[in-house]
CSV table of C-alpha atoms in Angstrom, one decimal:
chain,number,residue,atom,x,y,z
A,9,UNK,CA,12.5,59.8,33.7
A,10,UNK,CA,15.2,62.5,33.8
A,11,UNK,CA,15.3,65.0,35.8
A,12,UNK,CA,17.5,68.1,36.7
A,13,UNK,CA,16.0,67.9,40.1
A,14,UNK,CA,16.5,65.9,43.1
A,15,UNK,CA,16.5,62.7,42.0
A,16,UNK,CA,15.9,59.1,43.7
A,17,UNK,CA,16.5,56.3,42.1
A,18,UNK,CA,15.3,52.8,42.8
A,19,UNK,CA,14.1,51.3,46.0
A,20,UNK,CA,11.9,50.4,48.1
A,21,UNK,CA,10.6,51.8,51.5
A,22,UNK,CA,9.0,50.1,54.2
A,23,UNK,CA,6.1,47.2,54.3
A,24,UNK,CA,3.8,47.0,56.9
A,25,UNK,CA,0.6,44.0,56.3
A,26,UNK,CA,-3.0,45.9,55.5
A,27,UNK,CA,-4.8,45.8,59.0
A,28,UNK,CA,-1.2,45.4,60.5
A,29,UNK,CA,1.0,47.7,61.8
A,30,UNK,CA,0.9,51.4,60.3
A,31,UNK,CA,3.6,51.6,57.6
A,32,UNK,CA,7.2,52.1,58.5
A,33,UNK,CA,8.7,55.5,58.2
A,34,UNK,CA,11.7,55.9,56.1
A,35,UNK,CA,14.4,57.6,57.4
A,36,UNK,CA,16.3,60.4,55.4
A,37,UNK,CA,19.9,59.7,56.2
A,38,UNK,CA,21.6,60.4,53.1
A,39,UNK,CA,24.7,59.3,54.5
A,40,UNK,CA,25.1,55.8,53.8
A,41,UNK,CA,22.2,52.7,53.7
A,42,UNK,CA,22.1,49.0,54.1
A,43,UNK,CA,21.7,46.3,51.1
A,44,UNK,CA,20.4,43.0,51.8
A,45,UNK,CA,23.3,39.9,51.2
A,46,UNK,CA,21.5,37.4,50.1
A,47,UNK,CA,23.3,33.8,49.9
A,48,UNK,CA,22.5,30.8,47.8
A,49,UNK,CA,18.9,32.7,46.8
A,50,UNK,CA,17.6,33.2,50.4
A,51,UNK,CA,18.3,36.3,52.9
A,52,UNK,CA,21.4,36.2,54.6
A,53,UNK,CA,22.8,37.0,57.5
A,54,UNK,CA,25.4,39.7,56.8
A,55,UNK,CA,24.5,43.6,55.1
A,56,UNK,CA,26.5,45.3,52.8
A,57,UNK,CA,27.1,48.9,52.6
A,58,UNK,CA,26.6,51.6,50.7
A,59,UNK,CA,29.8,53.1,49.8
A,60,UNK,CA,30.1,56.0,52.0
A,61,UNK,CA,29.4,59.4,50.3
A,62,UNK,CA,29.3,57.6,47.4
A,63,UNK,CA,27.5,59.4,44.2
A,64,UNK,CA,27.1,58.4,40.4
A,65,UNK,CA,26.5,60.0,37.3
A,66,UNK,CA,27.7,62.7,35.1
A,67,UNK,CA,26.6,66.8,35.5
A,68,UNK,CA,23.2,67.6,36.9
A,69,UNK,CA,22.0,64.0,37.1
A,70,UNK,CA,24.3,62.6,39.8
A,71,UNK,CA,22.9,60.4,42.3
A,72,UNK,CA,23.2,58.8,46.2
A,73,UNK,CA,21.4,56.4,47.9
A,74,UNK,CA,18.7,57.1,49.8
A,75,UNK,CA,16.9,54.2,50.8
A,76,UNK,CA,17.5,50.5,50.8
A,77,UNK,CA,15.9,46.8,51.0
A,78,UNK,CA,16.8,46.8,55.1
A,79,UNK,CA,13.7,49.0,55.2
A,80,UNK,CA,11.3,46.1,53.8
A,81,UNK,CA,9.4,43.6,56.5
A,82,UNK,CA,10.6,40.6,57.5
A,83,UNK,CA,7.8,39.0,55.2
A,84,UNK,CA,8.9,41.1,52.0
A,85,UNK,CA,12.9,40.7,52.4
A,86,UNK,CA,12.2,37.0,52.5
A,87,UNK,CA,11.5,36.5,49.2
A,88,UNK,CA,13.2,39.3,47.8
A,89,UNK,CA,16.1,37.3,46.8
A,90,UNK,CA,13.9,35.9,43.8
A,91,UNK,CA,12.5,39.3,43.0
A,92,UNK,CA,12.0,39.5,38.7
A,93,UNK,CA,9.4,42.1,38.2
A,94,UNK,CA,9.1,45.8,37.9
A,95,UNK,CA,7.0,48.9,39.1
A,96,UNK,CA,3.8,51.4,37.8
A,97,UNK,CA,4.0,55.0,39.3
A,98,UNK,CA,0.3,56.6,39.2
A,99,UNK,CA,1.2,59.6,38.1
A,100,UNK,CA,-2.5,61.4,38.1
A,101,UNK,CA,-2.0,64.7,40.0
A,102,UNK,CA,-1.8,64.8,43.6
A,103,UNK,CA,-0.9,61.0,43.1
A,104,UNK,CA,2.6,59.2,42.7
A,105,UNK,CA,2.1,56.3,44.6
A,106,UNK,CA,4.8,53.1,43.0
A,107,UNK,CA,3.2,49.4,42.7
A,108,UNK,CA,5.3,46.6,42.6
A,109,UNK,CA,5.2,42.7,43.7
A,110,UNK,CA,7.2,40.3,45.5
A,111,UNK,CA,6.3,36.5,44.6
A,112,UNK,CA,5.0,35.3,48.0
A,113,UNK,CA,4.2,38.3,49.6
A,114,UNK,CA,1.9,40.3,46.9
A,115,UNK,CA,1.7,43.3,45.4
A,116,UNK,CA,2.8,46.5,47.7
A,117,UNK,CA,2.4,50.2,47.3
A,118,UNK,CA,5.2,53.0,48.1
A,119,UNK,CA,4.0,56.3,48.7
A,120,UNK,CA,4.2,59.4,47.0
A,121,UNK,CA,6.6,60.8,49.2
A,122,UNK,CA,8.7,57.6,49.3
A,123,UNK,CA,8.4,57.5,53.2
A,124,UNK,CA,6.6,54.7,53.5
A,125,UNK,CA,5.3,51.2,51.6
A,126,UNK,CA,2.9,48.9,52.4
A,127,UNK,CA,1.9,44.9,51.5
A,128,UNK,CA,-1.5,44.9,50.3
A,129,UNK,CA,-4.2,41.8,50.8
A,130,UNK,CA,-3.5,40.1,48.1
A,131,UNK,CA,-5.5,37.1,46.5
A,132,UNK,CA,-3.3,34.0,47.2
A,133,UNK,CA,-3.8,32.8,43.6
A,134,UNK,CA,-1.8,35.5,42.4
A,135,UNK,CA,0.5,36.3,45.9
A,136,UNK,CA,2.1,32.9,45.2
A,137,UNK,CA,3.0,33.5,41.3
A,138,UNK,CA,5.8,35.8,39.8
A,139,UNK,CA,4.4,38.8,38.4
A,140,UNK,CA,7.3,40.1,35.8
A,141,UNK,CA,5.8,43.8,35.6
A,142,UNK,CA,2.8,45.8,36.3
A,143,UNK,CA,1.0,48.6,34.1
A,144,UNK,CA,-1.5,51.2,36.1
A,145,UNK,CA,-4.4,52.2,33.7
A,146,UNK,CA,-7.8,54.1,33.9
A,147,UNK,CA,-11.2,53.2,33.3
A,148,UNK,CA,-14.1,55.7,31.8
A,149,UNK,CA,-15.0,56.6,35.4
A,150,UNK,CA,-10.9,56.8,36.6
A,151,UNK,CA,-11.1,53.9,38.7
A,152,UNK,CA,-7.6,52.5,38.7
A,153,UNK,CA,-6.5,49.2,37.6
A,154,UNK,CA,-2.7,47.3,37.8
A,155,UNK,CA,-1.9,44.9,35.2
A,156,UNK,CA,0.2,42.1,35.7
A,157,UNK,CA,1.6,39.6,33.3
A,158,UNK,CA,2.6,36.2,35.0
A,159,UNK,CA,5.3,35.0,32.2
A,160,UNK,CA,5.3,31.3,33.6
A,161,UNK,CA,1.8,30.8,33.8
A,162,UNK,CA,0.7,32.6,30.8
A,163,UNK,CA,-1.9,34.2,32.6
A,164,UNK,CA,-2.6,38.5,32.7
A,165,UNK,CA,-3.8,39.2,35.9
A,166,UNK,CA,-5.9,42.8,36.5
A,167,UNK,CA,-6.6,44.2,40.2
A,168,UNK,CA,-7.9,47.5,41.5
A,169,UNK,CA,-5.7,49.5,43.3
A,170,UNK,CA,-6.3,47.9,46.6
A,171,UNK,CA,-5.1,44.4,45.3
A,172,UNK,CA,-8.7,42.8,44.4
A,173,UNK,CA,-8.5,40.4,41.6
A,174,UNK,CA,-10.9,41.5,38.7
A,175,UNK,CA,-10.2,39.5,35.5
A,176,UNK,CA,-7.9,37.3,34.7
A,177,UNK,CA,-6.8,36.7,30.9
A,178,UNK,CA,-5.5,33.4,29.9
A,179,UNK,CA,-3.0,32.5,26.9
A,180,UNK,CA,-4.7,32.7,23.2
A,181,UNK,CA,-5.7,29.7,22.0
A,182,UNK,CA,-5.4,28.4,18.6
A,183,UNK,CA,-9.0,29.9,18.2
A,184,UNK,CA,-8.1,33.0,18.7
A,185,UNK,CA,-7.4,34.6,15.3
A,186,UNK,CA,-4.7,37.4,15.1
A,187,UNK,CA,-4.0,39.5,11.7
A,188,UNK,CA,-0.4,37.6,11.3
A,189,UNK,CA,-0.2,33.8,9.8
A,190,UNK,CA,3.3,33.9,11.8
A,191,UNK,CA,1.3,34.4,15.5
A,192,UNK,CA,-1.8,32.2,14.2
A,193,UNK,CA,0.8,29.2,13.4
A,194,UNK,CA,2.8,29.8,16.6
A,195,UNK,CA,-0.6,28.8,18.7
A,196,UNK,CA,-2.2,26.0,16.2
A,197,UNK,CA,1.4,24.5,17.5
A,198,UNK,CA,0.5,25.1,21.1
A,199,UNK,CA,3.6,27.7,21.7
A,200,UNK,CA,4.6,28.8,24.4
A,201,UNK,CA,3.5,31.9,25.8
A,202,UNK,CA,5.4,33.9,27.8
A,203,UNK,CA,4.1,37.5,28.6
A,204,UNK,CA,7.1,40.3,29.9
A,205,UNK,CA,5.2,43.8,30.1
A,206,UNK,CA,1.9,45.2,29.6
A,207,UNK,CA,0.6,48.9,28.8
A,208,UNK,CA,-2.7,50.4,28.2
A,209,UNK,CA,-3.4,53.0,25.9
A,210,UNK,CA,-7.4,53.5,24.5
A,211,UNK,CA,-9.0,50.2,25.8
A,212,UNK,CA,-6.1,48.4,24.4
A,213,UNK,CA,-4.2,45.9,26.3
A,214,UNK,CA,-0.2,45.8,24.7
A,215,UNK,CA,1.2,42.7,25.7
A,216,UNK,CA,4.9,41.7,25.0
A,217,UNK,CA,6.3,37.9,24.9
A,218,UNK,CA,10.1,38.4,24.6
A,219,UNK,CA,10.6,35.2,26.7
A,220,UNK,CA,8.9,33.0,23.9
A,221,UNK,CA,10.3,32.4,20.5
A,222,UNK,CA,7.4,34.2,19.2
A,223,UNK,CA,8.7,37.9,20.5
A,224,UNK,CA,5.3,39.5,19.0
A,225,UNK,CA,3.2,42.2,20.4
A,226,UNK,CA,-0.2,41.4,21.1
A,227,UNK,CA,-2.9,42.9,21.6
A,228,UNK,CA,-6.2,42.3,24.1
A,229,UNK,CA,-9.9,44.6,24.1
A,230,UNK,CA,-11.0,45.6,27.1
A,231,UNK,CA,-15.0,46.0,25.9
A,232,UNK,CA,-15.7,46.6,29.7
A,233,UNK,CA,-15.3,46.8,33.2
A,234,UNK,CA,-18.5,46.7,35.2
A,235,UNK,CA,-18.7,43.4,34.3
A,236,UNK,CA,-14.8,42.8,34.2
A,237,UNK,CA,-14.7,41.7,29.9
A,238,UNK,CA,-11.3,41.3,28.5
A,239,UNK,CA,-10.5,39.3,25.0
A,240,UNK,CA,-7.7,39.3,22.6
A,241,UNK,CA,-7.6,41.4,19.7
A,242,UNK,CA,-6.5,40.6,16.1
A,243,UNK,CA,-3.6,43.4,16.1
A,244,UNK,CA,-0.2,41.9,16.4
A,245,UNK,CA,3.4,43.3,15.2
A,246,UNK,CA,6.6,42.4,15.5
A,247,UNK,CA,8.7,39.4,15.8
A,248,UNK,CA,12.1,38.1,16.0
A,249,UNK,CA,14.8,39.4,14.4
A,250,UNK,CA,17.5,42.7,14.6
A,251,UNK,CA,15.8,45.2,12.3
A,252,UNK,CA,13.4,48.0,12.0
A,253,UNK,CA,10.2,46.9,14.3
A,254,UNK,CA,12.2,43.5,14.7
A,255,UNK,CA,12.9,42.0,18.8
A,256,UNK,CA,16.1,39.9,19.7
A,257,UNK,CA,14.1,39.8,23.3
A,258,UNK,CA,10.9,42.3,23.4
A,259,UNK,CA,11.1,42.3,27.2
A,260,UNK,CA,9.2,45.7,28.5
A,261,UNK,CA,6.6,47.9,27.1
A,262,UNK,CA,5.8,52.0,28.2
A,263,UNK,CA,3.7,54.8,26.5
A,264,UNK,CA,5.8,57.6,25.6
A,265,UNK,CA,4.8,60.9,27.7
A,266,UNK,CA,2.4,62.4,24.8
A,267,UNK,CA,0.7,59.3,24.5
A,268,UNK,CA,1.0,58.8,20.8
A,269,UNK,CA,3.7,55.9,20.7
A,270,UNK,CA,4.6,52.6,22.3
A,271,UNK,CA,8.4,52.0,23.3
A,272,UNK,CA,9.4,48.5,23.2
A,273,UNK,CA,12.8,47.7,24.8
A,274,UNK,CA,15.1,45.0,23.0
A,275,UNK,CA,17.6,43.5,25.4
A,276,UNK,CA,20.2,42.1,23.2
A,277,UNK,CA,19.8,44.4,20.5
A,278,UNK,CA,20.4,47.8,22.9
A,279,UNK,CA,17.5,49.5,21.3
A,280,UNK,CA,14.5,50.8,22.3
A,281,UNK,CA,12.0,50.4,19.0
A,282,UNK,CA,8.6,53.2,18.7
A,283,UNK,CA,5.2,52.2,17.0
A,284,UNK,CA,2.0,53.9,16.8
A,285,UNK,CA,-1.0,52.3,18.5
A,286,UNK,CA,-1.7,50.3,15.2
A,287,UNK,CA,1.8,48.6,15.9
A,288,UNK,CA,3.5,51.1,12.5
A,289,UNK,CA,7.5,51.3,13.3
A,290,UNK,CA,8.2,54.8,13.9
A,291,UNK,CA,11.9,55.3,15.2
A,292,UNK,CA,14.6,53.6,16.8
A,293,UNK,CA,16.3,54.7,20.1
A,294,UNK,CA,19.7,53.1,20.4
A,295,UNK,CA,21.8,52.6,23.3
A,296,UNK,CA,25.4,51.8,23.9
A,297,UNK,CA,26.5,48.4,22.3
A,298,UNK,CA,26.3,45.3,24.6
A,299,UNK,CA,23.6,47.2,27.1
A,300,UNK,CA,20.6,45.0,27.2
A,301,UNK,CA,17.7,47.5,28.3
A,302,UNK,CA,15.3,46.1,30.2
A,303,UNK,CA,12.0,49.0,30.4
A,304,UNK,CA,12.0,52.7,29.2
A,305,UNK,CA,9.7,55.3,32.5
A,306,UNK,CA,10.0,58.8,31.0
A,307,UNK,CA,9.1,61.9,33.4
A,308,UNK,CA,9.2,65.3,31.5
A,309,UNK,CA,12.0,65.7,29.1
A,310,UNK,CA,14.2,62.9,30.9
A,311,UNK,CA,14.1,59.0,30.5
A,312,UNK,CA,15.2,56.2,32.7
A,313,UNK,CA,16.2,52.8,31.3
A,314,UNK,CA,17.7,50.4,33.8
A,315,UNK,CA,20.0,47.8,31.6
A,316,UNK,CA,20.3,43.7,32.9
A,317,UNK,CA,24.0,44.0,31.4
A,318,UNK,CA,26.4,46.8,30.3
A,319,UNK,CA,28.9,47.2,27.7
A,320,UNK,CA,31.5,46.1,30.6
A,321,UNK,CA,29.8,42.6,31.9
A,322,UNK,CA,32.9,42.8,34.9
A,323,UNK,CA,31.2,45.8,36.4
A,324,UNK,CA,27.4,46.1,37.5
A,325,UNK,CA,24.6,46.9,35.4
A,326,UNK,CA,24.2,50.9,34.4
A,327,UNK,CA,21.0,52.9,34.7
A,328,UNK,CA,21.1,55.6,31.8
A,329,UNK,CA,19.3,59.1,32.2
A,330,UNK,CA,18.9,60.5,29.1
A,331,UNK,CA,17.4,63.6,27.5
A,332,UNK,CA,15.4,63.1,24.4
A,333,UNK,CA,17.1,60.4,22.5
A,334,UNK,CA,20.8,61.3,24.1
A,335,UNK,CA,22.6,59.6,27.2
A,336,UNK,CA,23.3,62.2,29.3
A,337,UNK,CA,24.6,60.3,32.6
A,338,UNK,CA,25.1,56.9,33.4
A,339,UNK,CA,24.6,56.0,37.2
A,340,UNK,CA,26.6,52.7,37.9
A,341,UNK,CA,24.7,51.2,41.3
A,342,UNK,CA,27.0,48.3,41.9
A,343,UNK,CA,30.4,50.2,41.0
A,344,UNK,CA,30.2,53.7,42.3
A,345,UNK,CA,27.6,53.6,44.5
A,346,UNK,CA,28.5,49.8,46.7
A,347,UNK,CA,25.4,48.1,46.5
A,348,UNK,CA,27.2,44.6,45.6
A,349,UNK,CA,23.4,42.9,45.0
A,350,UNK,CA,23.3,45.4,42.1
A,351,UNK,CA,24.5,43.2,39.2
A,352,UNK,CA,21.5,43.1,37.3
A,353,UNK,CA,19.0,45.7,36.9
A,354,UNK,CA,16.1,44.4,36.1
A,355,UNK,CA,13.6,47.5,36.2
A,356,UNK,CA,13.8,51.0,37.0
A,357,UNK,CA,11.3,53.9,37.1
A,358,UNK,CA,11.5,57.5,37.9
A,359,UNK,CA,9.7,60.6,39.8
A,360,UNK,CA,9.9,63.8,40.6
A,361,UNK,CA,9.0,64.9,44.1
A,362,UNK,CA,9.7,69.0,44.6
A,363,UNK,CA,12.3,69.6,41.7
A,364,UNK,CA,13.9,66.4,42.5
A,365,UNK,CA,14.7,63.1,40.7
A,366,UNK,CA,14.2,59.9,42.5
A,367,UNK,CA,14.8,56.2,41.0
A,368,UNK,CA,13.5,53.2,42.0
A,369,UNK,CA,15.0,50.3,41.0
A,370,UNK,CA,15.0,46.8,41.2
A,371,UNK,CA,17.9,43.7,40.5
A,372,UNK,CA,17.1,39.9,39.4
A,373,UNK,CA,19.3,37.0,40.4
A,374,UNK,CA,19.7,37.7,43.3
A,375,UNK,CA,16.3,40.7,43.7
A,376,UNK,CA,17.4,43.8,45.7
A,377,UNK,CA,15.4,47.2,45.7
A,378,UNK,CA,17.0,50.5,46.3
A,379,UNK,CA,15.7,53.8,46.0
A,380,UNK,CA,18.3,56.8,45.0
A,381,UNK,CA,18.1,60.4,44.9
A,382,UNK,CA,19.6,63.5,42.7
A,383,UNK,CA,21.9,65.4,44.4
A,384,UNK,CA,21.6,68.8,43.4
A,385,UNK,CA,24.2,71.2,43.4
């Protein structure tokens, strides 16, 4: 999620209902964009604007806004105000299309050119429920699934790629036996569970719970998909605490590029923590003190990690790019670029589209979506 090419970052496009209308064009006016004011948690009346001109970030990774949340549908921008989830970019070749829900609207798709998004028909027992992120995975025959963990409900919700519900996976139970007394004892007692982020990696489901006093990794099998069979798995690591392999909040969950290692963010801790697929702490990625990263996307050498706070809580949220384990720009959405609804970042994810970075990003409290590009030289 770096890039030394045109980059985009964070946003949104257009959302048009399956069987509706045909999906909104984006328009590329790089000059300034709209942000949605929202007021008391619903959408309000008045738009604020991008500063004009207005670019962030530090040597080849500066960036402008290219698209904002005045592009969504009526239906979307309703609810956007309570947006608290996150995105999964397929990144198979020829692909690159970037899921994401909206709680009471469902899950939509952007496109792999970013010009257009659409609302997909989504199952009202899961439309209606917030989705706090999404993880796109493959099964033996490359048929696509997204991944979504419902932290209220407890629930882990899997769909195709259209939006059909296939399996839903329900909190352990105190008969469910993990390989750690700690996690076994947290369930006899009926805790609560509270999953943040999900990734896939080998017919392995990774689940984190950084909302729950637990703050464990779990693990789930998928033993098949034709029919839909998903159970939890005995393989569990982690826990609370501020050292090596340790979670203040374990809130998001990505495979590193070479598919070798899990990156677990740690919000209050501004670290990002590395284990092998048997849950092994391998290395510890740390970010500037009193950023509270929210989800690691790599693309290439770069990395994007979208913070809910930064070192400076009077100024909006940072997204860092960085190169290997070094910060090499921060863009500051709220600050530099004028998007006032950018206080919190709550996720961000990264692509590159014809030498290009883009970012897609999202906000909690109140939800915004933007989407920014590099500027190249």
């Amino acid at each position: 999620m770096k890039r030394h090419t045109h980059v985009l970052v964070c946003a949104w496009a257009v959302v048009s209902v399956l069987g509706a209308s045909p999906p909104t064009l984006f328009s590329h006016d790089h000059r300034s964009a709209l942000a949605l004011a929202v007021v008391g948690g619903v959408e309000g009346a008045a738009e604020a604007e991008a500063s004009e001109g207005a670019v962030s970030g530090q040597g080849a990774m500066k960036f402008r806004v290219l698209h904002t949340s005045k592009r969504l549908p009526e239906k979307a921008r309703k609810v956007l105000a309570a947006a608290h989830g996150g995105f999964t970019v397929d990144r198979r070749p020829g692909r690159g299309e970037t899921y994401f829900t909206l709680a009471g609207a469902g899950i939509l798709q952007i496109s792999s050119d970013l010009k257009t998004i659409r609302l997909l028909e989504t199952p009202e027992s899961i439309r209606e429920v917030n989705l706090h992120n999404v993880t796109i995975w493959y099964g033996a025959d490359g048929t696509g699934y997204l991944t979504f963990p419902a932290h209220k409900t407890g629930d882990i919700y899997t769909t195709t790629l259209d939006g059909a519900l296939v399996h839903t996976l329900q909190a352990p139970t105190p008969e469910d036996d993990f390989d750690h007394p700690t996690v076994n004892d947290y369930f006899r007692g009926k805790g609560n569970f509270a999953p943040t982020d999900v990734e896939h990696l080998d017919g392995t489901l990774y689940v984190t719970t950084g909302y729950s006093s637990l703050d464990f990794v779990l693990t789930a099998r998928v033993l098949g998909t034709d029919p839909f069979r998903v159970t939890w798995h005995d393989l569990a690591f982690g826990g609370k605490g501020d050292g090596p392999g340790r979670f203040g909040t374990g809130h998001g969950i990505t495979l590193t590029p070479d598919k070798r290692q899990l990156a677990v963010s740690d919000r209050p801790n501004a670290k990002v923590e590395r284990f092998t697929r048997y849950g092994h702490y391998r290395s510890t990625l740390r970010l500037p003190v009193g950023s509270f990263p929210i989800d690691i996307d790599y693309v290439g050498k770069y990395a994007v990690v979208g913070c809910l706070y930064g070192p400076d809580r009077s100024k909006g949220a940072p997204i860092y790019i960085l190169e290997g384990d070094r910060v090499i720009s921060t863009v500051m959405v709220k600050e530099e670029l004028g998007l006032k609804t950018f206080q919190h970042i709550h996720d961000a994810v990264v692509r590159r589209i014809d030498g290009k970075l883009y970012i897609i990003a999202q906000t909690w409290n109140p939800g915004d979506i933007a989407i920014l590009e590099q500027v190249l030289p």
